[in-house]
Amino acid sequence: MFQNFDAPARSQPIGGRLVSLRAELGKHGLSGFLVPHSDEYQGEYTPASAERLAWLTGFTGSAGMAIVLAGEAAIFVDGRYTLQVREQIEIADFTPEHLIETPPHAWIRPRLKQGDRIGYDPRLLTLAELRRFEHAAAGTGAGLVPVDENPIDRIWADRPAPPVGAVSLQGDDLAGESARAKIERLQAVLAEKGADAAVIAQSDSIAWTFNIRGTDVPHNPVALSYAILSRDGPPTLYIDSRKLSNAVRDALADLADIREETAILGDLERLGGSGARVLADPNTTPAALLRALIAAEGTLIEGSDPVTLPKARKNAIELDGSRRAHHRDGVAMTRFLAWLDEEAPTGELDEIAAARRLEAFRAEIGEEDGMPLADISFDTISGAGSDGAIVHYRVNEATNRKIEPGSLYLVDSGAQFRDGTTDITRTIAIGEPTAEMRQRFTLVLKGHIALATARFPAGTNGAQLDTLARIALWQKGLDYDHGTGHGVGAFLSVHEGPARISKTGTFALEPGMILSNEPGYYKTGAYGIRIENLILVHPPEPIEGGERPMLGFETLTLAPIDRKLVEPALLNAAEIAWLDAYHARVREALAPRLTGRALQFLLASTQSVVA
Amino acid sequence: MFQNFDAPARSQPIGGRLVSLRAELGKHGLSGFLVPHSDEYQGEYTPASAERLAWLTGFTGSAGMAIVLAGEAAIFVDGRYTLQVREQIEIADFTPEHLIETPPHAWIRPRLKQGDRIGYDPRLLTLAELRRFEHAAAGTGAGLVPVDENPIDRIWADRPAPPVGAVSLQGDDLAGESARAKIERLQAVLAEKGADAAVIAQSDSIAWTFNIRGTDVPHNPVALSYAILSRDGPPTLYIDSRKLSNAVRDALADLADIREETAILGDLERLGGSGARVLADPNTTPAALLRALIAAEGTLIEGSDPVTLPKARKNAIELDGSRRAHHRDGVAMTRFLAWLDEEAPTGELDEIAAARRLEAFRAEIGEEDGMPLADISFDTISGAGSDGAIVHYRVNEATNRKIEPGSLYLVDSGAQFRDGTTDITRTIAIGEPTAEMRQRFTLVLKGHIALATARFPAGTNGAQLDTLARIALWQKGLDYDHGTGHGVGAFLSVHEGPARISKTGTFALEPGMILSNEPGYYKTGAYGIRIENLILVHPPEPIEGGERPMLGFETLTLAPIDRKLVEPALLNAAEIAWLDAYHARVREALAPRLTGRALQFLLASTQSVVA
């Protein structure tokens, strides 16, 4: 199993760690220390060796920061974790604060005084984060002090070793473009920007560029590493050599200089000393790297990671792979939904059992297709009844609930197959839904359809499109408190930039981008609804009588949407036609792969909604 | 008449002016000079005395800039004026450039060399504009040199005197809040921002703050002036004393220190010298003012004009006034439409005759109501046939066309009444429209209705709502190249910030804001369609079954929408219901004020569209 359902630990045994840390800081003349959740790669998932925040505080959430001062300490978490943090930490040690409303740099400013030395690990803060703290300290007489070795690492006796997950090559048959060609394209971008080199610190950008995949962290098939692209010569890949088999190393050595990670600081100093102009993204690159460059008098060109946009524009081979992965995933989902349809009425099924069964169906179809399930793309959200109303719910043994008749069950899950990453949410009525459930579901469906069928000119961004998914709910005084869509990688991160469909999505959508379409509705303490398919931005297609090219979407995800929850009277003719056509497409695509009860379920659940 | 239909002059007689200017620059050791269209108040309209760009180049458009160097000169205009500028200027003297694609600061940079002294009038450039030029000059060895007296003014022999239009008070019965109360509110904003004072350079902000109106420029009832707000004491109003009657002066003297405009520079130097922290908007405040402050070592707090937002949130009295103004304007528009309905079939009516008649109807209803037409709110866009497809069309004697049967006629116009500013566009079928015209009009109408009926949560901005007005067109491969809505003042500017409904409108809409709702469609060389009503953001109203407060709009404009252009088969039931209800409301509101043919026209043109 790729998912761990253990309940989060409580913090009792770790109370002494704060005392040890303060003693350690004292030895080095530090009056405080910053402890971010992030590791030195700033990715969504961190390896166990980098869980310093959890080790120190007990808090196991996926984002946050602690600040330890001599007389007090605080922990900063976002809205997802305000309850969890209080259950996990020792309140006597750490004051919980809201990461957005009271950001760490704002919290620390009034607490700084002349002569304070606040330590930080420059590998774990991005340059942009460091600047916020430096700005907060300006004028206080306090200083921010980078440490060479993280003091937590010195006192964390049984700290796990950093991962050395095996690296594999993503063949051109799946990547659709050779690493050599990608590197040449990136070199042209550097030339255009007047940069001699670029620091690439995002592991998924490195994976895309070199056509490699790794196994260092859960759910995200990247190899933790850094790279420096050079405008005129081969790039350098900085990676722990233990991750590379001889075959992989030989293939990479044709493209790049391969060096140990520790070599990058010296290389950046040399690059800076040569007067190079180096492009890097201050929002994703560790301060340690850019400080080395700047200290050596290199010129930092601040800009977004040059890989982000080409990576987001999937090529035809990647899209073919994604369509295959979605077809496969649709078979697994439909087998799961058929199984659920049979099992759930007993009322004995629980959230963990359902999530396990779904993962097993994905593993099974991977075996059938000779395309093994590499991982799930994130921990499955398996929410029965009121748990479905918790947007970021992750079931564990302590919260596990029965899936009961008369309730809704929300399941948001995905697969990492070598040919594509999937992400799908379905909401299923267990037994008879209420009229209110049907009305809410149908309003969410109207938003989903409005986005799926939208045509729009080049240059349109996600904030402009987000409204289409919400307006049916808004008209009824309803809304949901999350974005409508995030970018999705090609056997890479299930949350990928730069474009997203949300109230704040300012990046224009471009052909080849894969995004999610996932409006929802949540009734606290009662039930949650979300309908999520992945959609692909397709290039302009002629519109009869039209005058301007318009982009649009192709829906990639293939699985029935629960017709029991649809109130046809609330849909217009075009919306009914979309739903029926989608179901006809699902039936046609999946029926050849299904038998027995699963096939019967597919045929029944893809009938016209007005039949 | 408030509108002038003279054809723009050609430039022949003014060729010698460029020679004179260069000689004048030589006398003062300047190698070049910047000539913006803007005057020292940075408003939408400039008085004749400030038309330096037109005097020098012949170009009479409402925005642009010239740069005169020793060996060459260029004129920068936006997309509206690329044709007009070539007709008006002497190409041998000025090279036309695109203001957005080749902005003046980008154009000048490669032309600057060591020792160049480029003059500018610091009253006419905002601080933000000056910074762009200073940035462009950085490293070239050239310098930007402020002049004390504009060299054009020295050689412009018959330059008109600056306007000294009479100032009047806007009574509390129309303003809804005393100037004293407004000033106290603004002082609280200064305190919150840690500012000792604020420079207010926008004339409409001054008009709102002091409850005054003026007559210095066409169509915009402001008094050109400056003000400095003080956190702890009375404000100072800098205004030519000849604009003030004794009664107005006495009333203002109760609120503020009144000083001549020329005194502001010295006052800012004193303020700076006292170490004051002064709030000002670098995008709207002349560089001259802020340079005086900074040179005296005052602290500039850069921020938006603190009046902009309170001015945009109209109070209940202002909204009552606006509703009365729109009712009155609706009577005038309906009389005009009835007249047009009778006259247009002859084919003898032209664009100017129609615009004159419409203005006369507005003047007439103002007289009837004892609320005289103070001005039109902008030059009427009276576009027959293909002229309707020119978004910024202004008819003059040279372009005047007949309104012909079989064509569409687009008329975009507005009134300045003391109790409110209006802005309305109607598109009328002259004779029988084609099926394509009806289809296009109905798609535009769908967008208009979608916006008019939208509900949305607080925090929603104009870019998010803009999509609602476009999606019906987008789905058919159509679009329009202008924003959907601009803010409108209360007997003030017809284009008012900060909110707007457009692809780039990032300011959240708030209750009390008045905006336009004006989607369109334009077929170059054939016809133009636009349907514009003003809409008011209303506070949350309960929605049955809803859970969250939602803002919405009240449509203020009252005039029939041409039913001949509506294709009911393209509307859904809710859209038909909106149109019929709107027309019923128009009929009920206006019928008591109409008689004879106008009443007959109203009754006929407000029937149900599916009757």
PDB file of C-alpha atoms in Angstrom, chain A residues 436 440 450 453-458 460-461 463-468 470-471 473-481 502-503 521-523 543-550 572, chain B residues 436 440 450 453-458 460-461 463-468 470-471 473-481 502-503 521-523 543-550 572:
ATOM      1  CA  GLU A 436     -31.206  19.204  -0.896  1.00  0.00           C
ATOM      2  CA  ARG A 440     -26.556  21.055  -4.360  1.00  0.00           C
ATOM      3  CA  ALA A 450     -19.818  25.303 -17.727  1.00  0.00           C
ATOM      4  CA  THR A 453     -17.567  23.329 -22.290  1.00  0.00           C
ATOM      5  CA  ALA A 454     -16.104  26.854 -22.150  1.00  0.00           C
ATOM      6  CA  ARG A 455     -14.489  28.402 -25.202  1.00  0.00           C
ATOM      7  CA  PHE A 456     -12.178  31.333 -24.596  1.00  0.00           C
ATOM      8  CA  PRO A 457      -9.599  33.466 -26.381  1.00  0.00           C
ATOM      9  CA  ALA A 458      -5.855  33.035 -25.936  1.00  0.00           C
ATOM     10  CA  THR A 460      -7.597  34.165 -20.749  1.00  0.00           C
ATOM     11  CA  ASN A 461      -6.470  33.267 -17.257  1.00  0.00           C
ATOM     12  CA  ALA A 463      -9.444  33.803 -12.506  1.00  0.00           C
ATOM     13  CA  GLN A 464     -11.587  34.693 -15.514  1.00  0.00           C
ATOM     14  CA  LEU A 465     -12.684  31.078 -15.990  1.00  0.00           C
ATOM     15  CA  ASP A 466     -13.147  30.300 -12.302  1.00  0.00           C
ATOM     16  CA  THR A 467     -16.370  32.330 -12.289  1.00  0.00           C
ATOM     17  CA  LEU A 468     -18.002  29.920 -14.746  1.00  0.00           C
ATOM     18  CA  ARG A 470     -19.139  29.141  -9.393  1.00  0.00           C
ATOM     19  CA  ILE A 471     -21.923  31.271 -10.856  1.00  0.00           C
ATOM     20  CA  LEU A 473     -23.827  28.293  -6.833  1.00  0.00           C
ATOM     21  CA  TRP A 474     -23.449  32.059  -6.323  1.00  0.00           C
ATOM     22  CA  GLN A 475     -26.919  32.648  -7.745  1.00  0.00           C
ATOM     23  CA  LYS A 476     -28.258  30.450  -4.934  1.00  0.00           C
ATOM     24  CA  GLY A 477     -26.166  32.009  -2.174  1.00  0.00           C
ATOM     25  CA  LEU A 478     -23.628  29.147  -2.102  1.00  0.00           C
ATOM     26  CA  ASP A 479     -19.882  28.825  -2.786  1.00  0.00           C
ATOM     27  CA  TYR A 480     -16.838  26.695  -1.982  1.00  0.00           C
ATOM     28  CA  ASP A 481     -13.611  27.745  -0.309  1.00  0.00           C
ATOM     29  CA  SER A 502      -9.010  30.060  -9.103  1.00  0.00           C
ATOM     30  CA  LYS A 503      -9.988  33.517  -7.954  1.00  0.00           C
ATOM     31  CA  TYR A 521     -20.095  22.297  -2.088  1.00  0.00           C
ATOM     32  CA  TYR A 522     -19.570  21.537   1.607  1.00  0.00           C
ATOM     33  CA  LYS A 523     -22.137  21.514   4.379  1.00  0.00           C
ATOM     34  CA  ILE A 543     -16.484  27.368 -34.628  1.00  0.00           C
ATOM     35  CA  GLU A 544     -19.180  27.640 -37.289  1.00  0.00           C
ATOM     36  CA  GLY A 545     -19.856  31.297 -37.937  1.00  0.00           C
ATOM     37  CA  GLY A 546     -17.097  32.312 -35.546  1.00  0.00           C
ATOM     38  CA  GLU A 547     -14.551  34.997 -36.284  1.00  0.00           C
ATOM     39  CA  ARG A 548     -11.884  34.507 -33.665  1.00  0.00           C
ATOM     40  CA  PRO A 549      -9.858  31.487 -32.606  1.00  0.00           C
ATOM     41  CA  MET A 550     -11.040  30.107 -29.272  1.00  0.00           C
ATOM     42  CA  ASN A 572     -30.873  23.065 -19.323  1.00  0.00           C
TER      43      ASN A 572
ATOM     44  CA  GLU B 436     -26.915  37.745 -38.401  1.00  0.00           C
ATOM     45  CA  ARG B 440     -25.144  38.925 -32.710  1.00  0.00           C
ATOM     46  CA  ALA B 450     -25.746  37.531 -17.237  1.00  0.00           C
ATOM     47  CA  THR B 453     -28.398  39.309 -12.795  1.00  0.00           C
ATOM     48  CA  ALA B 454     -25.132  38.031 -11.312  1.00  0.00           C
ATOM     49  CA  ARG B 455     -24.819  37.384  -7.585  1.00  0.00           C
ATOM     50  CA  PHE B 456     -21.313  37.190  -6.194  1.00  0.00           C
ATOM     51  CA  PRO B 457     -19.477  37.142  -2.866  1.00  0.00           C
ATOM     52  CA  ALA B 458     -17.721  40.155  -1.391  1.00  0.00           C
ATOM     53  CA  THR B 460     -15.099  39.455  -6.283  1.00  0.00           C
ATOM     54  CA  ASN B 461     -13.382  41.702  -8.791  1.00  0.00           C
ATOM     55  CA  ALA B 463     -12.007  40.423 -14.094  1.00  0.00           C
ATOM     56  CA  GLN B 464     -13.973  37.579 -12.516  1.00  0.00           C
ATOM     57  CA  LEU B 465     -17.308  39.113 -13.571  1.00  0.00           C
ATOM     58  CA  ASP B 466     -16.175  40.213 -17.024  1.00  0.00           C
ATOM     59  CA  THR B 467     -16.323  36.592 -18.212  1.00  0.00           C
ATOM     60  CA  LEU B 468     -20.086  36.467 -17.620  1.00  0.00           C
ATOM     61  CA  ARG B 470     -18.422  37.482 -22.790  1.00  0.00           C
ATOM     62  CA  ILE B 471     -19.033  33.748 -22.501  1.00  0.00           C
ATOM     63  CA  LEU B 473     -19.965  35.388 -27.516  1.00  0.00           C
ATOM     64  CA  TRP B 474     -16.881  33.265 -26.829  1.00  0.00           C
ATOM     65  CA  GLN B 475     -18.906  30.079 -27.301  1.00  0.00           C
ATOM     66  CA  LYS B 476     -19.664  31.299 -30.833  1.00  0.00           C
ATOM     67  CA  GLY B 477     -16.110  32.392 -31.640  1.00  0.00           C
ATOM     68  CA  LEU B 478     -16.834  36.103 -31.084  1.00  0.00           C
ATOM     69  CA  ASP B 479     -15.589  38.786 -28.672  1.00  0.00           C
ATOM     70  CA  TYR B 480     -15.187  42.544 -28.267  1.00  0.00           C
ATOM     71  CA  ASP B 481     -12.010  44.538 -27.717  1.00  0.00           C
ATOM     72  CA  SER B 502     -12.676  44.063 -17.577  1.00  0.00           C
ATOM     73  CA  LYS B 503     -10.121  41.345 -18.181  1.00  0.00           C
ATOM     74  CA  TYR B 521     -19.931  43.192 -30.927  1.00  0.00           C
ATOM     75  CA  TYR B 522     -18.313  44.962 -33.879  1.00  0.00           C
ATOM     76  CA  LYS B 523     -18.141  43.886 -37.492  1.00  0.00           C
ATOM     77  CA  ILE B 543     -31.427  34.379  -1.122  1.00  0.00           C
ATOM     78  CA  GLU B 544     -33.923  31.660  -0.271  1.00  0.00           C
ATOM     79  CA  GLY B 545     -32.017  28.572   0.791  1.00  0.00           C
ATOM     80  CA  GLY B 546     -28.715  30.432   0.498  1.00  0.00           C
ATOM     81  CA  GLU B 547     -25.981  30.236   3.092  1.00  0.00           C
ATOM     82  CA  ARG B 548     -23.665  33.072   2.199  1.00  0.00           C
ATOM     83  CA  PRO B 549     -24.231  36.780   1.635  1.00  0.00           C
ATOM     84  CA  MET B 550     -24.051  37.662  -2.046  1.00  0.00           C
ATOM     85  CA  ASN B 572     -33.533  30.849 -22.178  1.00  0.00           C
TER      86      ASN B 572
END
